[in-house]
Short mmCIF file of N, CA and C in Angstrom, two decimals:
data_model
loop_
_atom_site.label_atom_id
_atom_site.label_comp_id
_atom_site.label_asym_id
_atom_site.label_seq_id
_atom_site.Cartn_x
_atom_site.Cartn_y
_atom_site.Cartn_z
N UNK J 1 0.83 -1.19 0.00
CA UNK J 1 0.00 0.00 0.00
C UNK J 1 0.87 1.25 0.00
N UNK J 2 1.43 1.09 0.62
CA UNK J 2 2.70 2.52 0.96
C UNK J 2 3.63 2.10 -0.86
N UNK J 3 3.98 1.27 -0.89
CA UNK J 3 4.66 1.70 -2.25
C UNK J 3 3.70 2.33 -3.09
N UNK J 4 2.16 1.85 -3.52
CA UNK J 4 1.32 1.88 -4.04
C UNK J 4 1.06 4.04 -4.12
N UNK J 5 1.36 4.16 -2.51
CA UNK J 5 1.17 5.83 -2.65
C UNK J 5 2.46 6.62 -2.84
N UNK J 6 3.44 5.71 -2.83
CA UNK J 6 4.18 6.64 -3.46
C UNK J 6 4.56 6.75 -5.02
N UNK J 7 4.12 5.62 -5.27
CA UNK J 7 3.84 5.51 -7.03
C UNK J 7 2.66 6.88 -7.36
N UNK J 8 1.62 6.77 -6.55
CA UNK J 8 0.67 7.28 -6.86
C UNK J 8 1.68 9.44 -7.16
N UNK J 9 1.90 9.40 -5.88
CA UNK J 9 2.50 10.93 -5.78
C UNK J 9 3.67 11.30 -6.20
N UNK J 10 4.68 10.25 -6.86
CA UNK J 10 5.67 10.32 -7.76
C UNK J 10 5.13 10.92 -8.82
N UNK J 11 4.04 10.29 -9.78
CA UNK J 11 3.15 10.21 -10.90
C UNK J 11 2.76 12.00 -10.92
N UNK J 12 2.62 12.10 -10.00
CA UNK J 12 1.76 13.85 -10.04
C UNK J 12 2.49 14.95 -10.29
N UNK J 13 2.50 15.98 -11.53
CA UNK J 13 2.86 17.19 -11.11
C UNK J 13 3.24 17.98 -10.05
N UNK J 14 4.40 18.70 -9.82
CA UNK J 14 4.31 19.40 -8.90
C UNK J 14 3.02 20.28 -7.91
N UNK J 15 2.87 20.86 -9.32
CA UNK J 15 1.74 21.77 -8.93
C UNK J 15 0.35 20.88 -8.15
N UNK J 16 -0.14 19.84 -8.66
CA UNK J 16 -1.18 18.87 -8.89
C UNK J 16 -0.61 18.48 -7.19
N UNK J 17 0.81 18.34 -7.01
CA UNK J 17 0.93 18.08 -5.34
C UNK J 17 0.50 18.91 -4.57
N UNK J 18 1.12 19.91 -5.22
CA UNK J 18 0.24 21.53 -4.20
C UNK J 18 -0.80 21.36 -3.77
N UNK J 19 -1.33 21.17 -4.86
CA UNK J 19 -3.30 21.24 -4.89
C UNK J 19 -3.68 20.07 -4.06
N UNK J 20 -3.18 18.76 -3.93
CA UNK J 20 -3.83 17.45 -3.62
C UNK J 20 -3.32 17.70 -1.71
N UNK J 21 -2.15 18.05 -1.49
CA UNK J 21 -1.61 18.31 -0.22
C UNK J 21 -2.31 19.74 0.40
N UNK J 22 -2.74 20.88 -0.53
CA UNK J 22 -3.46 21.97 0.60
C UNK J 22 -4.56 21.47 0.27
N UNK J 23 -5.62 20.35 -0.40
CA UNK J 23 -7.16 20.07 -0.15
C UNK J 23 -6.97 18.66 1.31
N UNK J 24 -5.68 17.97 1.14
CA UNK J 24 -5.75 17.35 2.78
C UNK J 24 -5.85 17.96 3.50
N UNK J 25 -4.62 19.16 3.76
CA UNK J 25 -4.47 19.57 4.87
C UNK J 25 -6.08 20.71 5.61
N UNK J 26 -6.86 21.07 4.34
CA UNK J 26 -7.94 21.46 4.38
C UNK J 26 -9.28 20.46 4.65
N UNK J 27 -9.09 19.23 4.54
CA UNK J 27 -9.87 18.62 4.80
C UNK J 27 -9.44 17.83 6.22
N UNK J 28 -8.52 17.71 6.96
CA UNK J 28 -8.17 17.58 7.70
C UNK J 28 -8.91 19.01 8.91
N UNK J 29 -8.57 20.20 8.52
CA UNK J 29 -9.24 21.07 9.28
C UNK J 29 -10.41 21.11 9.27
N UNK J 30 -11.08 20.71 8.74
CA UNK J 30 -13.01 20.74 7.97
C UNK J 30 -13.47 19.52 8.97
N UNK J 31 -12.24 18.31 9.16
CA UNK J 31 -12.83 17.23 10.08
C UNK J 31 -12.59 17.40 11.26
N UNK J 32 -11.55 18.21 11.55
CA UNK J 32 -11.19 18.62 13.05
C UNK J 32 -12.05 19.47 13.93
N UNK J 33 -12.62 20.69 12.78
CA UNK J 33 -13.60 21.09 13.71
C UNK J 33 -14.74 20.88 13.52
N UNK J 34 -15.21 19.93 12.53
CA UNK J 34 -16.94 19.10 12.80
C UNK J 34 -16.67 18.44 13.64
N UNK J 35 -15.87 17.69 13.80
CA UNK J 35 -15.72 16.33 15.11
C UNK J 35 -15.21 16.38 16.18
N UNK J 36 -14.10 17.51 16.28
CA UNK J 36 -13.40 18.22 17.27
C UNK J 36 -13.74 19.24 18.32
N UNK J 37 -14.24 20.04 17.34
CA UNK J 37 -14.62 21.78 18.24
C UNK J 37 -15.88 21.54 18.00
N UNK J 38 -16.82 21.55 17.69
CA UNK J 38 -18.17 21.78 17.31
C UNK J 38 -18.63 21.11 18.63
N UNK J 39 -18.22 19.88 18.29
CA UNK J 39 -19.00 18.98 19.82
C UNK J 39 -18.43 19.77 21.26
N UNK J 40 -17.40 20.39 21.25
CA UNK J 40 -16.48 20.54 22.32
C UNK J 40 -17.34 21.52 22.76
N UNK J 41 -17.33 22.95 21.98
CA UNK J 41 -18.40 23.70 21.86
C UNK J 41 -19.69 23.99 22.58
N UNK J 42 -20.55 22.69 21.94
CA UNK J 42 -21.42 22.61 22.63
C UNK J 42 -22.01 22.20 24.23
N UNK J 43 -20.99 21.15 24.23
CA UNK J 43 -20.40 20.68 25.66
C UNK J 43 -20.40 21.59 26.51
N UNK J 44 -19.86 22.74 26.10
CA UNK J 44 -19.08 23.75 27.36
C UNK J 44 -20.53 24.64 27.24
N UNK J 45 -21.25 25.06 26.06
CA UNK J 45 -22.44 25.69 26.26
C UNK J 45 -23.48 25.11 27.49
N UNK J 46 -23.69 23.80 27.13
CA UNK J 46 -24.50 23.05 27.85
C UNK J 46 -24.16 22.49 29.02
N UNK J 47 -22.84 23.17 30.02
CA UNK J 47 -22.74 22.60 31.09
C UNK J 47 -22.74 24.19 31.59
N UNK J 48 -22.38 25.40 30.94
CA UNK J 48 -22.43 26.39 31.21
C UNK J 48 -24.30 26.69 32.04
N UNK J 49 -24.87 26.06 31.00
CA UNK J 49 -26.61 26.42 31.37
C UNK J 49 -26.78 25.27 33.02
N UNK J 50 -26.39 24.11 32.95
CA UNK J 50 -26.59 23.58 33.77
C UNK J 50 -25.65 23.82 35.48
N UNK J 51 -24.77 24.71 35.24
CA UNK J 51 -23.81 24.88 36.46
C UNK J 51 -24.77 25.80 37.84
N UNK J 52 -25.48 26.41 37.11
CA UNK J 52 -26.10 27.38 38.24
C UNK J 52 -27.06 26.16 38.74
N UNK J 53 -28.21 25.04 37.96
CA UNK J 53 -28.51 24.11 38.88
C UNK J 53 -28.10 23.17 39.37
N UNK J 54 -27.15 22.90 39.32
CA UNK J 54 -25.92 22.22 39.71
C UNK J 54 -25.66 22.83 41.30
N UNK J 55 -25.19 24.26 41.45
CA UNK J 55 -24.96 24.54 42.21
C UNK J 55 -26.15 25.06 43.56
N UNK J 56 -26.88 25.12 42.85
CA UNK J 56 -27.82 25.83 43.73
C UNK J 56 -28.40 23.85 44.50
N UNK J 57 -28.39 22.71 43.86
CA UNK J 57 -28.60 21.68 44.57
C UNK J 57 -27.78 21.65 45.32
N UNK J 58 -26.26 21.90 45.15
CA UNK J 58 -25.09 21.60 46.24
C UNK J 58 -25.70 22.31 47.34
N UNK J 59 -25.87 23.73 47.48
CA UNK J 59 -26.31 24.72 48.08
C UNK J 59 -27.01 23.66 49.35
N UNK J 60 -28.58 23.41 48.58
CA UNK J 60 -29.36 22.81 49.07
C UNK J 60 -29.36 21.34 50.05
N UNK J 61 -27.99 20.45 49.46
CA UNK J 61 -27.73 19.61 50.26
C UNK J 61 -26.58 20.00 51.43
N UNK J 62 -25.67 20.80 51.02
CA UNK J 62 -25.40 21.46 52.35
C UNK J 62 -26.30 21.75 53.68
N UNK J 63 -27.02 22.44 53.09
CA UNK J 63 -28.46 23.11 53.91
C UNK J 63 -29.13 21.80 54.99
N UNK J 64 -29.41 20.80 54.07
CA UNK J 64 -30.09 19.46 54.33
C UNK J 64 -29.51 18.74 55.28
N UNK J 65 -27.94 18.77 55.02
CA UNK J 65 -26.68 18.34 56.05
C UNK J 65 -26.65 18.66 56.94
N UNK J 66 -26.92 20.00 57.39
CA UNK J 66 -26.97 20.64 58.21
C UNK J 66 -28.00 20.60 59.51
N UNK J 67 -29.61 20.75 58.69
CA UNK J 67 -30.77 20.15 59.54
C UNK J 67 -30.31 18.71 60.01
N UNK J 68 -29.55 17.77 59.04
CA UNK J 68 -29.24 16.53 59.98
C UNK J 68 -28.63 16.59 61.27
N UNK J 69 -27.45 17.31 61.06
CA UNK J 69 -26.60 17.57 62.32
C UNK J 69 -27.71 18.05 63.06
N UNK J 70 -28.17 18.90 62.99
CA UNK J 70 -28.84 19.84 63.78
C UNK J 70 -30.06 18.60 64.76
N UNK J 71 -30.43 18.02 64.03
CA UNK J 71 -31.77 17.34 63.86
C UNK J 71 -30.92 15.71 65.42
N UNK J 72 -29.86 15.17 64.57
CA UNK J 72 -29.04 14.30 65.73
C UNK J 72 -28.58 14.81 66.65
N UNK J 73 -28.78 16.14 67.00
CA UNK J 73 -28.35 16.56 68.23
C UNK J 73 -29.08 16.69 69.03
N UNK J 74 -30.46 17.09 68.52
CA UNK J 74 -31.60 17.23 69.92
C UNK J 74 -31.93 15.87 70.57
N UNK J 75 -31.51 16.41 71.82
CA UNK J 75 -32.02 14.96 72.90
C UNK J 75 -33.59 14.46 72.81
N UNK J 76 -33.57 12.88 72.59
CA UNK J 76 -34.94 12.54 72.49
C UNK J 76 -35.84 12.60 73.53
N UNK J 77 -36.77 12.65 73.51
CA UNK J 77 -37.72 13.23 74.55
C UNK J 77 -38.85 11.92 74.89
N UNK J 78 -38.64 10.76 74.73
CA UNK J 78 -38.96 9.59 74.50
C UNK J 78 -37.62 8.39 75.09
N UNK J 79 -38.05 7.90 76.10
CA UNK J 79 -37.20 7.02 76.74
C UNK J 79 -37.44 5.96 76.64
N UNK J 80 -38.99 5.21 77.02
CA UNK J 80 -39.52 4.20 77.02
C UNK J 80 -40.89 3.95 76.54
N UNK J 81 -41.08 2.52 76.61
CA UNK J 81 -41.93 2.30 75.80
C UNK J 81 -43.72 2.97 75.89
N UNK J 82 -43.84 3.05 77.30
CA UNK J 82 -45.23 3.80 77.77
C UNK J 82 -45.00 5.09 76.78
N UNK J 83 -44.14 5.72 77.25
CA UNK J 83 -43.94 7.20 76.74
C UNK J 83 -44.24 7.21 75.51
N UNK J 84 -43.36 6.46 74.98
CA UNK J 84 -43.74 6.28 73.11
C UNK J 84 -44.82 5.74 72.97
N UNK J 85 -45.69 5.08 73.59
CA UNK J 85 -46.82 5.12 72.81
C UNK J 85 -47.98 5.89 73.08
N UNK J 86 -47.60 6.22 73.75
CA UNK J 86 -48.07 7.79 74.58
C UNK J 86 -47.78 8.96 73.01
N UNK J 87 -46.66 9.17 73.08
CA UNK J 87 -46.22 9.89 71.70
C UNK J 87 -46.69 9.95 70.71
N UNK J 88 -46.77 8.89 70.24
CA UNK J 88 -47.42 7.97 68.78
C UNK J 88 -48.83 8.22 68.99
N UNK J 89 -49.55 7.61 69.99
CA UNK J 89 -51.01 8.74 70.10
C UNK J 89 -51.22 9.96 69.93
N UNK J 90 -50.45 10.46 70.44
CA UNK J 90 -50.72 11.86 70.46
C UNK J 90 -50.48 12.39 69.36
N UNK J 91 -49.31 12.14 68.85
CA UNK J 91 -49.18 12.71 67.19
C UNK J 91 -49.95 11.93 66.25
N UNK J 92 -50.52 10.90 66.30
CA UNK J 92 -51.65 10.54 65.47
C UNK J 92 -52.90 10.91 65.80
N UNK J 93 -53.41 11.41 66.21
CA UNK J 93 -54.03 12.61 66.94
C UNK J 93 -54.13 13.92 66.74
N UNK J 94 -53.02 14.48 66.53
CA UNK J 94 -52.47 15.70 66.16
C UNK J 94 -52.85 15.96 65.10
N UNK J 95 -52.45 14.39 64.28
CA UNK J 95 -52.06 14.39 62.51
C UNK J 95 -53.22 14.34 62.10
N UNK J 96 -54.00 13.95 62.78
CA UNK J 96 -55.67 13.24 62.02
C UNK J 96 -55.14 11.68 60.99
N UNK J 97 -54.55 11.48 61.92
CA UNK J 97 -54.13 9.82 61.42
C UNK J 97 -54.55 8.51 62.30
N UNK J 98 -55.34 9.18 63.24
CA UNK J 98 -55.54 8.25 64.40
C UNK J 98 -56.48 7.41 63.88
N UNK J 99 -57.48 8.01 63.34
CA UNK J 99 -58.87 6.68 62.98
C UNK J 99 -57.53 5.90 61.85
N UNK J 100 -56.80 5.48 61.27
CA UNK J 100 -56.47 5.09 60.46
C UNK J 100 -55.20 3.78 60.84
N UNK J 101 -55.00 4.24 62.12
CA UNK J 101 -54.09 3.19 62.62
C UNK J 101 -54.97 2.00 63.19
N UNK J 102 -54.38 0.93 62.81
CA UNK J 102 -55.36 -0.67 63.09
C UNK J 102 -54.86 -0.86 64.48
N UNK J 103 -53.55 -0.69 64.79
CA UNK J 103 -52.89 -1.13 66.03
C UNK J 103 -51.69 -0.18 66.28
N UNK J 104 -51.61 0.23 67.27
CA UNK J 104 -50.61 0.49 68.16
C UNK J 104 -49.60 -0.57 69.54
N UNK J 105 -48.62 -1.13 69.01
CA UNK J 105 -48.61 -2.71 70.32
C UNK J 105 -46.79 -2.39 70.50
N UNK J 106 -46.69 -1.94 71.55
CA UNK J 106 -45.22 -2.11 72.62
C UNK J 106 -44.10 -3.57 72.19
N UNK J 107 -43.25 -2.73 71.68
CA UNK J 107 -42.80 -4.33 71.05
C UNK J 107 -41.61 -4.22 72.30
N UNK J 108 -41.19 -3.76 73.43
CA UNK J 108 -39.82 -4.33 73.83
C UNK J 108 -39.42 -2.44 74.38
N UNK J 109 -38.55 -2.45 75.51
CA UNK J 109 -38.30 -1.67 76.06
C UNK J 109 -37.44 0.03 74.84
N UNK J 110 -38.70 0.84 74.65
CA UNK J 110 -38.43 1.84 73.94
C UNK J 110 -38.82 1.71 72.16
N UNK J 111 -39.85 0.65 72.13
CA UNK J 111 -40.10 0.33 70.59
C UNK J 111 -41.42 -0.09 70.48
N UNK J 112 -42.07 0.35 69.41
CA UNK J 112 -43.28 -0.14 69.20
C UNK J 112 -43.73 0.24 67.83
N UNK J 113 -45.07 -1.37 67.38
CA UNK J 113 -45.22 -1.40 66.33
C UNK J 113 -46.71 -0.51 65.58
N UNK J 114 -46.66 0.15 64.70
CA UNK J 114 -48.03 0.94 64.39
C UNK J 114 -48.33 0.28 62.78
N UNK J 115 -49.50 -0.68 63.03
CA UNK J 115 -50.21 -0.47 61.51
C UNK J 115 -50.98 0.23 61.29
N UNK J 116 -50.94 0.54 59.75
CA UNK J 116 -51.65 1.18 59.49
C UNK J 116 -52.35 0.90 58.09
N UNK J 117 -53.58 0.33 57.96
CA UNK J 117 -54.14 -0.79 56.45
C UNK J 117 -54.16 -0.04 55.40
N UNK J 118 -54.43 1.71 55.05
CA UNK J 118 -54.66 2.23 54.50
C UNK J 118 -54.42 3.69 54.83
N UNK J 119 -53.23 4.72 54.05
CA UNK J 119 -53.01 5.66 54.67
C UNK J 119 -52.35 6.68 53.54
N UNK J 120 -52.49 7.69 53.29
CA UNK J 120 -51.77 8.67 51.91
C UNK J 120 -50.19 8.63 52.81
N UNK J 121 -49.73 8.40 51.66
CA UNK J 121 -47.78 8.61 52.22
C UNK J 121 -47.67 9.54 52.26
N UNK J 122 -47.77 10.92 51.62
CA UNK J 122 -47.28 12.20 52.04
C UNK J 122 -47.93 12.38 53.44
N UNK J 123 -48.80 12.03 54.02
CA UNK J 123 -49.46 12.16 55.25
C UNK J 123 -49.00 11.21 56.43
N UNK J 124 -48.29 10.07 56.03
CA UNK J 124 -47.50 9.48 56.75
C UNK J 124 -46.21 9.42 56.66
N UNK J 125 -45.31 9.98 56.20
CA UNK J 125 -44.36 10.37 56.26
C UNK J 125 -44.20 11.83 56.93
N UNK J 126 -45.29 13.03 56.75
CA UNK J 126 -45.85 14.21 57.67
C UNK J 126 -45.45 13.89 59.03
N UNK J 127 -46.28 13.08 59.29
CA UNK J 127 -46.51 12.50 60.57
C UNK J 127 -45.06 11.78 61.35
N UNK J 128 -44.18 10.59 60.58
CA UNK J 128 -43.16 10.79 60.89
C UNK J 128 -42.60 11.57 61.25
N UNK J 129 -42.47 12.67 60.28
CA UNK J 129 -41.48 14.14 60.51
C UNK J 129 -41.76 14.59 62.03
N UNK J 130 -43.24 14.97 61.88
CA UNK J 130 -43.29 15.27 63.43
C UNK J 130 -42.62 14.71 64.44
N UNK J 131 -43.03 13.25 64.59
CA UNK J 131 -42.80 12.04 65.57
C UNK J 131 -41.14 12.58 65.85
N UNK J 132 -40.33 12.50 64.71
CA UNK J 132 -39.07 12.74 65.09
C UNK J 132 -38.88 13.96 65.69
N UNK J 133 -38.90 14.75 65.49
CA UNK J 133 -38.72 16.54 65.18
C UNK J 133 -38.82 16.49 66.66
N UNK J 134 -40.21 16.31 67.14
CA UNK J 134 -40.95 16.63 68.47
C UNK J 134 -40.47 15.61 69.73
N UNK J 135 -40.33 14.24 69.75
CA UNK J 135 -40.14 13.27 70.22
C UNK J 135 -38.66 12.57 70.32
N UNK J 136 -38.34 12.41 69.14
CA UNK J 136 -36.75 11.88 68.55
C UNK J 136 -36.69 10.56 68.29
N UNK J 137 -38.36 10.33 67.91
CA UNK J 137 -39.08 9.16 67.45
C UNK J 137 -37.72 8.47 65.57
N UNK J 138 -37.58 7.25 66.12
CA UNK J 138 -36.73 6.52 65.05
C UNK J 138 -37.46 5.82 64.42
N UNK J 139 -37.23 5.10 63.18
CA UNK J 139 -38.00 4.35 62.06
C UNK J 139 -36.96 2.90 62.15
N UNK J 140 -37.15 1.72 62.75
CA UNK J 140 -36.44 0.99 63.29
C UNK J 140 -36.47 -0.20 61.64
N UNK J 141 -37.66 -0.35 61.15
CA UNK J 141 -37.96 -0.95 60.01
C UNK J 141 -39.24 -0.71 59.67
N UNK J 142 -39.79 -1.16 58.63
CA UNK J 142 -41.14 -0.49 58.10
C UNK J 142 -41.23 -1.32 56.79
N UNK J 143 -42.42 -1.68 56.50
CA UNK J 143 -42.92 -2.63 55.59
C UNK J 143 -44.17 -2.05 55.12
N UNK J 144 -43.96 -1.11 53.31
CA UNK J 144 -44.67 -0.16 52.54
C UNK J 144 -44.90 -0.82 52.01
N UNK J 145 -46.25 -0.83 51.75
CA UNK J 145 -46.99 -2.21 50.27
C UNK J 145 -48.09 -0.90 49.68
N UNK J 146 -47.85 -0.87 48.30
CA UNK J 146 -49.40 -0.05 47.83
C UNK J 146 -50.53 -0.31 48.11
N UNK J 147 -51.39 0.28 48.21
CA UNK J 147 -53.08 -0.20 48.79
C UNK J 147 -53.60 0.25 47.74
N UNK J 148 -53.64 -0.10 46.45
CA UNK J 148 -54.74 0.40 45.61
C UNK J 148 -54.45 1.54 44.70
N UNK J 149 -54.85 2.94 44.73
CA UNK J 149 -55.03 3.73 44.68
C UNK J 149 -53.78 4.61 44.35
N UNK J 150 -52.94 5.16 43.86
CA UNK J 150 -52.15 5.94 43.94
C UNK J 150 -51.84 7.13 44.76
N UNK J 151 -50.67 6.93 45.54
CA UNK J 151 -50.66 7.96 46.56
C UNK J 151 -51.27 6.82 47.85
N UNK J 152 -51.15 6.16 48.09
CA UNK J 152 -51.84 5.41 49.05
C UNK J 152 -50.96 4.03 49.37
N UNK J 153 -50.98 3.73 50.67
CA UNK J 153 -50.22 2.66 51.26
C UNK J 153 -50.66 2.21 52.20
N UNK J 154 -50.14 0.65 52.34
CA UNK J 154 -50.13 -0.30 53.66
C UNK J 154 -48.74 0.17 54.08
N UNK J 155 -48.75 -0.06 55.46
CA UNK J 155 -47.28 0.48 56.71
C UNK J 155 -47.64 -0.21 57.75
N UNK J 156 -46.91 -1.44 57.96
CA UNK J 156 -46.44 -1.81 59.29
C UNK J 156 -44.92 -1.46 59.42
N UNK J 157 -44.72 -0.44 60.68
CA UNK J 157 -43.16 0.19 61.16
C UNK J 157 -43.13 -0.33 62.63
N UNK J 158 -41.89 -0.05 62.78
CA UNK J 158 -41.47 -0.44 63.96
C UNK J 158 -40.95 1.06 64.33
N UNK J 159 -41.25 1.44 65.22
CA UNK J 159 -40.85 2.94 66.27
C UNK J 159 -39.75 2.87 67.06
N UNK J 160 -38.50 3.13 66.92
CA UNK J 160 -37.87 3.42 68.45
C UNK J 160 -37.51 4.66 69.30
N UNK J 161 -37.63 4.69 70.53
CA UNK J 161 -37.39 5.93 71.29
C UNK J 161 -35.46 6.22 70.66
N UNK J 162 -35.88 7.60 70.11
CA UNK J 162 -34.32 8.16 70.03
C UNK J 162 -33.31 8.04 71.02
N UNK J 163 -32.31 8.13 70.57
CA UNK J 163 -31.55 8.33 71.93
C UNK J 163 -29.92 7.92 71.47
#
């Protein structure tokens, strides 16, 4: 093959080399920046648009980090098991989640189990939030099955007193 091109460019006019060597070296630049810069280009446009939400999430999980710390530091206010289910009433109660719990039952010193057959998750997870926030109520395990309906769940959890 290589003898083959130099037969080929022996064969050619000077001039005819000129011409055949500045349409490579021109087509060489024509492929460098369709395949090269163009994409590169766009790349840097399109991370340019995405950096401000980029950053403003970092922002936000900082922030989030922060309520954690904040959130593991308050002493739980829940020791034992009376208390907590003392708690768990009361914030289902609070929540307007109470007709909805099947059982409330003391599983073991500072833990207890709450079903619940049918319940909207944003409204039980609400209700969590509280439990913790207020109490320092823990989510020990929990067993989410859909009930039907979208937006809607079975929840048997297990509760433990923070601490």
């Amino acid at each position: 093959m290589k003898d083959t091109l130099n037969q080929f460019w022996s064969a050619r006019a000077p001039r005819e080399r000129l011409v055949l060597g500045g349409g490579s070296v021109l087509l060489v630049l024509a492929l460098g920046f369709a395949y090269g810069w163009l994409p590169m280009q766009r790349e840097v446009s399109q991370l340019r648009q995405t950096l401000p939400q980029l950053r403003e999430q970092a922002r936000q999980l900082q922030q989030d980090a922060q309520e954690v710390g904040r959130l593991k530091a308050q002493p739980a206010a829940v020791r034992e098991a009376g208390s907590l289910v003392l708690a768990v009433e009361q914030g289902a109660v609070a929540s307007g989640l109470r007709e909805r719990i099947a059982s409330i039952t003391p599983q073991g010193v500072g833990q207890v189990r709450v079903v619940l057959p049918r319940v909207g998750f944003d409204e039980w997870l609400g209700w969590l939030g509280e439990l913790q926030t207020r109490h320092g109520v823990r989510v020990e395990s929990a067993r989410i099955e859909a009930a039907g309906d979208p937006g809607w769940v079975s929840v048997d959890v297990l509760l433990k007193a923070g601490g």
